[in-house]
Short mmCIF file of C-alpha atoms in Angstrom, two decimals:
data_model
loop_
_atom_site.label_atom_id
_atom_site.label_comp_id
_atom_site.label_asym_id
_atom_site.label_seq_id
_atom_site.Cartn_x
_atom_site.Cartn_y
_atom_site.Cartn_z
CA MET A 260 -31.41 -18.21 6.93
CA THR A 261 -29.94 -19.56 10.09
CA ILE A 262 -25.18 -19.18 10.28
CA SER A 263 -24.41 -22.40 10.29
CA ARG A 264 -21.38 -23.72 8.37
CA VAL A 265 -17.84 -21.17 8.65
CA LEU A 266 -15.07 -20.41 6.83
CA THR A 267 -12.33 -18.04 7.84
CA VAL A 268 -8.12 -17.79 6.26
CA ASP A 269 -5.60 -16.52 7.91
CA GLY A 270 -3.13 -13.54 6.95
CA GLY A 271 0.53 -13.84 5.65
CA GLY A 272 0.93 -12.30 2.26
CA VAL A 273 2.11 -14.61 -0.62
CA ARG A 274 1.00 -17.18 1.17
CA GLY A 275 -2.71 -16.81 0.49
CA ILE A 276 -1.64 -19.71 -2.77
CA VAL A 277 -1.54 -22.30 0.14
CA PRO A 278 -4.66 -21.66 1.52
CA THR A 279 -5.96 -21.73 -2.20
CA ILE A 280 -5.47 -24.82 -3.04
CA VAL A 281 -6.41 -26.62 -0.33
CA LEU A 282 -10.11 -25.82 -1.76
CA GLN A 283 -9.78 -26.18 -4.89
CA ARG A 284 -8.49 -29.49 -3.92
CA LEU A 285 -11.16 -30.58 -1.86
CA SER A 286 -13.84 -29.47 -4.10
CA LEU A 287 -12.13 -32.46 -6.01
CA GLU A 288 -12.72 -34.77 -3.94
CA PRO A 289 -15.74 -37.68 -3.67
CA GLY A 290 -18.79 -36.54 -2.72
CA LEU A 291 -17.88 -33.24 -1.43
CA GLU A 292 -17.91 -31.22 -4.63
CA GLY A 293 -20.41 -28.21 -4.20
CA TRP A 294 -19.07 -28.28 -1.47
CA LEU A 295 -17.65 -24.34 -0.53
CA ASP A 296 -21.36 -23.27 -2.43
CA ARG A 297 -23.09 -24.03 1.19
CA VAL A 298 -20.51 -21.63 2.79
CA ASP A 299 -22.91 -19.32 4.65
CA PHE A 300 -20.02 -17.07 6.55
CA VAL A 301 -16.88 -16.01 6.00
CA ALA A 302 -14.01 -14.40 7.38
CA GLY A 303 -10.31 -13.21 7.32
CA THR A 304 -7.29 -11.38 7.44
CA SER A 305 -4.78 -9.64 5.49
CA THR A 306 -4.33 -12.22 2.51
CA GLY A 307 -7.20 -14.12 4.42
CA ALA A 308 -9.38 -11.26 3.71
CA LEU A 309 -8.29 -11.16 -0.05
CA LEU A 310 -9.55 -14.26 -1.10
CA VAL A 311 -12.92 -14.98 1.25
CA LEU A 312 -14.13 -11.20 0.18
CA ALA A 313 -13.41 -13.24 -3.58
CA LEU A 314 -15.29 -16.08 -3.09
CA ALA A 315 -18.34 -14.56 -1.14
CA ALA A 316 -18.46 -12.23 -4.67
CA GLY A 317 -18.75 -15.65 -6.33
CA ILE A 318 -15.29 -15.34 -8.65
CA ASP A 319 -13.71 -19.34 -8.20
CA VAL A 320 -10.91 -20.16 -6.65
CA GLU A 321 -9.00 -21.31 -9.71
CA GLU A 322 -9.29 -17.82 -10.81
CA ILE A 323 -8.19 -16.80 -6.68
CA ARG A 324 -5.27 -19.44 -8.17
CA ARG A 325 -4.71 -17.74 -11.28
CA LEU A 326 -4.22 -14.29 -9.88
CA TYR A 327 -2.04 -15.20 -6.94
CA GLU A 328 0.70 -16.96 -9.52
CA GLN A 329 0.41 -14.03 -12.10
CA ARG A 330 -0.50 -10.89 -10.26
CA ALA A 331 1.36 -10.31 -6.63
CA SER A 332 4.69 -9.76 -8.14
CA HIS A 333 2.65 -6.10 -9.11
CA VAL A 334 1.54 -6.11 -5.48
CA PHE A 335 5.02 -6.23 -4.02
CA ALA A 336 7.05 -4.46 -6.62
CA ASP A 337 9.53 -2.04 -5.18
CA SER A 338 11.51 -0.29 -7.49
CA LEU A 339 15.43 1.33 -6.53
CA PHE A 340 14.25 5.13 -6.55
CA ASP A 341 12.05 4.09 -3.46
CA ASP A 342 15.08 2.36 -2.49
CA ILE A 343 16.61 5.69 -2.43
CA LYS A 344 13.93 7.80 -0.42
CA ASP A 345 13.68 5.32 2.01
CA VAL A 346 16.76 4.55 2.63
CA GLY A 347 17.36 1.45 1.98
CA LYS A 348 13.24 0.18 3.68
CA ILE A 349 14.86 2.47 7.09
CA PHE A 350 12.04 5.39 6.96
CA GLY A 351 9.67 3.96 4.33
CA ALA A 352 7.12 1.24 3.63
CA ASP A 353 9.11 -1.76 1.46
CA TYR A 354 5.99 -1.45 -1.10
CA ASP A 355 3.80 0.95 -2.53
CA VAL A 356 0.54 0.33 -0.93
CA ARG A 357 -0.91 1.55 -4.36
CA ASN A 358 0.28 -1.31 -5.76
CA LEU A 359 -1.75 -3.04 -3.30
CA GLU A 360 -5.02 -1.33 -4.44
CA ARG A 361 -4.55 -1.73 -7.99
CA GLU A 362 -4.45 -5.07 -8.06
CA VAL A 363 -7.28 -5.31 -5.33
CA HIS A 364 -9.70 -3.16 -7.56
CA ARG A 365 -8.69 -4.77 -11.11
CA VAL A 366 -10.59 -7.87 -9.10
CA PHE A 367 -13.50 -6.41 -6.86
CA ASP A 368 -14.19 -3.20 -8.61
CA ASP A 369 -16.49 -1.24 -6.80
CA ARG A 370 -18.77 -4.22 -5.73
CA THR A 371 -19.19 -3.11 -2.00
CA LEU A 372 -19.59 -5.68 1.00
CA ALA A 373 -23.63 -5.60 1.05
CA SER A 374 -23.58 -6.25 -2.52
CA LEU A 375 -21.38 -9.73 -2.17
CA GLU A 376 -23.24 -13.62 -1.61
CA LYS A 377 -22.38 -14.17 1.50
CA ARG A 378 -21.59 -12.85 5.17
CA VAL A 379 -18.23 -12.01 5.76
CA LEU A 380 -15.72 -10.32 8.92
CA ILE A 381 -12.26 -8.44 8.23
CA ALA A 382 -9.98 -7.65 10.29
CA ALA A 383 -7.97 -4.27 10.38
CA PHE A 384 -6.87 -2.54 12.18
CA ASP A 385 -8.08 1.64 13.22
CA LEU A 386 -5.65 3.55 14.41
CA ASP A 387 -7.64 6.82 15.46
CA ASN A 388 -11.10 6.36 16.43
CA GLU A 389 -11.36 10.18 16.16
CA ALA A 390 -13.68 9.95 18.99
CA ALA A 391 -14.81 12.75 20.96
CA THR A 392 -14.19 11.40 23.79
CA ASP A 393 -11.78 8.23 24.55
CA ARG A 394 -9.58 8.80 21.51
CA THR A 395 -7.28 5.73 20.67
CA TRP A 396 -6.49 3.56 18.17
CA LYS A 397 -8.35 0.04 18.24
CA PRO A 398 -9.62 -3.61 16.61
CA LYS A 399 -11.48 -2.76 13.16
CA LEU A 400 -14.29 -5.81 12.37
CA PHE A 401 -16.13 -5.20 9.31
CA HIS A 402 -18.79 -6.85 8.16
CA ASN A 403 -22.15 -6.66 6.05
CA PHE A 404 -24.69 -8.35 8.73
CA PRO A 405 -27.72 -6.21 9.51
CA GLY A 406 -27.62 -3.50 11.62
CA ASP A 407 -26.65 -0.13 13.14
CA ASP A 408 -23.00 -1.45 12.53
CA SER A 409 -23.14 -2.71 9.36
CA ASP A 410 -20.67 -1.77 6.87
CA GLY A 411 -22.57 -2.65 3.62
CA GLU A 412 -21.95 0.79 2.01
CA ALA A 413 -18.37 0.40 2.26
CA LEU A 414 -16.59 -1.34 -1.09
CA ALA A 415 -14.84 -4.17 -0.93
CA TYR A 416 -11.50 -3.09 -1.94
CA ARG A 417 -10.81 -0.83 -0.17
CA VAL A 418 -11.66 -3.01 3.14
CA GLY A 419 -9.47 -5.83 1.26
CA THR A 420 -6.59 -3.00 1.51
CA ALA A 421 -6.86 -1.95 4.13
CA SER A 422 -7.31 -5.63 5.81
CA ALA A 423 -3.70 -6.21 3.46
CA ALA A 424 -2.41 -3.40 4.64
CA ALA A 425 0.58 -5.09 6.62
CA PRO A 426 2.81 -2.29 8.36
CA THR A 427 6.61 -2.18 7.44
CA TYR A 428 5.53 -3.67 4.14
CA PHE A 429 3.25 -1.34 2.84
CA ALA A 430 1.96 1.94 4.06
CA THR A 431 -0.91 3.40 6.49
CA TYR A 432 -4.85 3.07 3.91
CA ASP A 433 -7.56 4.93 4.78
CA GLY A 434 -5.75 5.13 8.43
CA TYR A 435 -5.70 1.15 8.66
CA ILE A 436 -3.45 -1.02 9.31
CA ASP A 437 -3.53 -5.17 8.89
CA GLY A 438 -5.91 -7.00 11.55
CA GLY A 439 -3.06 -9.28 12.14
CA VAL A 440 -2.27 -7.54 14.70
CA PHE A 441 -4.94 -8.86 16.60
CA ALA A 442 -6.30 -11.39 14.24
CA THR A 443 -3.77 -13.51 12.14
CA ASN A 444 -5.75 -15.97 12.30
CA PRO A 445 -9.99 -14.68 12.67
CA SER A 446 -11.99 -17.66 13.52
CA MET A 447 -12.46 -16.10 16.35
CA CYS A 448 -14.53 -13.71 15.62
CA ALA A 449 -16.24 -14.97 13.77
CA LEU A 450 -17.23 -17.42 15.95
CA ALA A 451 -18.07 -14.17 18.20
CA GLN A 452 -19.76 -12.00 15.42
CA THR A 453 -21.65 -15.30 14.86
CA GLN A 454 -23.36 -14.85 18.93
CA ASP A 455 -24.26 -11.03 18.38
CA PRO A 456 -27.49 -10.05 19.52
CA ARG A 457 -27.56 -6.95 17.46
CA ILE A 458 -27.51 -10.04 14.43
CA PRO A 459 -31.16 -10.57 14.07
CA PRO A 460 -32.42 -13.82 15.31
CA ALA A 461 -33.60 -15.56 11.89
CA GLU A 462 -29.86 -15.03 11.01
CA ARG A 463 -28.54 -15.67 14.51
CA ALA A 464 -26.28 -19.30 14.82
CA ASP A 465 -26.99 -21.33 18.22
CA LEU A 466 -23.60 -22.65 18.97
CA GLY A 467 -24.21 -26.42 18.63
CA ASP A 468 -25.01 -26.18 15.49
CA LEU A 469 -21.88 -24.80 13.73
CA ARG A 470 -19.20 -25.83 11.90
CA LEU A 471 -15.94 -24.26 11.54
CA LEU A 472 -13.86 -24.36 9.07
CA SER A 473 -9.99 -22.49 9.00
CA LEU A 474 -7.06 -22.98 6.95
CA GLY A 475 -3.87 -21.42 7.42
CA THR A 476 -1.91 -20.23 5.12
CA GLY A 477 1.65 -21.86 6.58
CA ARG A 478 3.85 -21.88 9.41
CA SER A 479 7.02 -21.04 8.84
CA LEU A 480 9.26 -22.01 12.13
CA HIS A 481 10.83 -19.03 14.20
CA HIS A 482 13.14 -19.10 17.30
CA ILE A 483 15.32 -16.81 19.00
CA GLU A 484 18.41 -18.82 20.23
CA GLY A 485 19.22 -17.16 24.50
CA LYS A 486 18.03 -16.96 27.52
CA ASN A 487 18.57 -12.57 27.64
CA HIS A 488 18.43 -10.02 25.36
CA ASP A 489 18.85 -7.19 26.31
CA TRP A 490 17.23 -5.27 22.74
CA GLY A 491 15.54 -1.88 21.71
CA TYR A 492 13.82 -0.81 19.30
CA VAL A 493 15.68 -2.04 15.89
CA GLN A 494 16.41 -5.35 16.94
CA TRP A 495 12.05 -6.53 18.02
CA ILE A 496 11.27 -4.88 16.34
CA ARG A 497 10.28 -6.82 12.08
CA PRO A 498 10.74 -10.36 15.22
CA LEU A 499 8.04 -8.85 17.29
CA LEU A 500 5.91 -8.52 14.18
CA ASP A 501 6.41 -12.21 13.08
CA LEU A 502 5.95 -13.03 17.13
CA MET A 503 2.85 -11.17 17.57
CA LEU A 504 1.32 -13.00 14.34
CA ASP A 505 1.94 -16.60 15.13
CA GLY A 506 1.34 -15.58 19.90
CA VAL A 507 -2.79 -14.66 17.98
CA ASN A 508 -2.93 -17.41 16.20
CA GLY A 509 -2.31 -20.07 18.62
CA ILE A 510 -4.94 -18.89 21.06
CA ALA A 511 -7.88 -18.59 18.40
CA HIS A 512 -7.15 -21.68 17.47
CA TYR A 513 -7.35 -22.95 21.21
CA GLN A 514 -10.40 -20.93 22.00
CA CYS A 515 -12.00 -22.46 18.59
CA SER A 516 -11.40 -25.74 19.34
CA GLN A 517 -13.03 -25.32 22.77
CA LEU A 518 -15.84 -23.67 22.35
CA LEU A 519 -17.36 -26.17 19.55
CA GLY A 520 -14.56 -29.37 20.16
CA ASP A 521 -15.45 -31.47 16.94
CA ARG A 522 -17.85 -29.25 14.67
CA TYR A 523 -14.01 -27.32 14.30
CA GLU A 524 -11.69 -28.25 12.03
CA ARG A 525 -7.64 -26.61 10.83
CA VAL A 526 -5.09 -26.69 8.92
CA ALA A 527 -2.52 -24.75 9.62
CA PRO A 528 0.47 -26.45 7.88
CA THR A 529 3.96 -25.96 9.13
CA LEU A 530 6.52 -24.80 6.79
CA PRO A 531 9.92 -27.14 6.28
CA PRO A 532 12.81 -25.90 8.73
CA ASP A 533 14.80 -24.95 5.82
CA ARG A 534 12.17 -22.66 4.94
CA GLN A 535 11.54 -19.04 5.92
CA ILE A 536 9.02 -17.08 3.93
CA GLY A 537 8.10 -14.09 4.39
CA MET A 538 4.16 -12.41 2.97
CA ASP A 539 6.19 -10.65 0.17
CA ASP A 540 8.17 -13.94 -1.32
CA VAL A 541 7.38 -13.86 -4.47
CA GLY A 542 10.21 -16.04 -5.96
CA GLU A 543 9.04 -18.80 -3.54
CA ILE A 544 5.61 -19.26 -5.01
CA PRO A 545 6.48 -22.30 -7.04
CA PHE A 546 7.46 -24.19 -4.07
CA LEU A 547 4.59 -23.02 -1.68
CA VAL A 548 2.55 -24.55 -5.39
CA LYS A 549 4.38 -27.81 -5.42
CA PHE A 550 4.01 -28.07 -1.49
CA ALA A 551 0.03 -27.07 -0.86
CA SER A 552 -0.74 -29.65 -3.88
CA GLU A 553 1.21 -32.22 -1.77
CA LEU A 554 -1.23 -31.89 1.13
CA GLU A 555 -2.68 -34.49 3.70
CA LEU A 556 -5.98 -33.64 3.36
CA THR A 557 -7.84 -37.25 4.11
CA THR A 558 -9.13 -36.05 7.67
CA THR A 559 -10.62 -32.58 6.81
CA ALA A 560 -12.02 -34.41 3.20
CA ASP A 561 -14.13 -36.76 6.33
CA TRP A 562 -14.61 -34.34 7.98
CA LEU A 563 -16.26 -32.13 5.50
CA ARG A 564 -17.87 -34.87 4.73
CA THR A 565 -19.50 -36.10 8.24
CA HIS A 566 -19.52 -32.03 9.32
CA TRP A 567 -20.84 -30.26 6.16
#
C-alpha cells in the first residue's frame, strides 16, 4: 500500500497528553469518524514515540489518555535515597530509567515493530555506533519498513524507551538517548523516509500525494534576558537542552511547510506565558487536560475534511 497519510507527534514528556486529547477531539468531529484508521505511517520522538507506537499497536486513544493520567507519576517517580545518592541531582539522572522501561513494557509487552499495524519511524540518538572505522555517535531512526536496514525485529518497548530517555531526566538506555536532541519534531524525518529509494515501489510515496499532520505537545515560552552571557557548563546545561529542542522543532516545521504547502498541517499550541511546564511536571496534567480540551481545532478539522 502506498504511503499517503502521515501523522507525527513531537516529544515533550507529560505534555504528550495534549496531542492525545487533540486526536480524541478530532475523531469526534462530524465527518471525521475513523480518520485515524486511515493513517498509513506514524512517526514520533520521545513521548510522541510512545504515543504513535501505541496507535500503531491498535491501542485506543482513550486508553492512551488514561495511561498518561494514571501512569505518568510512576515514570517520574523520585526518591530521597536517589537524591542523596546523586548529590541533589548533580551527578545522576533525575529518575530511574527502569521506571520508564517497566511502564512502557506493560503497554507493549513483547510486540516487535514488524508486528505493528502501521509503518512507524522512531527517533533516538545512538551514543556509540561501535563501528570498526569512523566510530562515533549518530542519530538513529528505528523503522519497520522492509529492507536491509529494517528494525522490524526490535521490541517496541525497547525502542520506545530508548527514544524517551531524555538526558538529565533518565540514564541512557541500550546506549541511546532521547531523539529530541536532533528531531523533537520528527515531521521532516518522516517526510524523508517516505522518499527512501530502498522502500519497495508499491509503498514509496509520491511527494505530491502526501498529506502530513504534525502535532506538538504544548510549547513553553522561554527567553534569556540580556545581550552578553559569559556562561560555562553549569549555567548552560539545562537552558541549552531546551534551546536545542525548540530550535530543531521550528526548522522541521519550516521545511515541511515549504515542501508540502497546504497538504501539511501543524497543531503546535503555545502554553500561557506564566506556565513553564517541564517534561516531568506530573502535577500539571490536570491543567494540560483543560488546556488541550479548550484548543481551537476548527482549522485542523476543516483541513482533515479537505485533505484526508
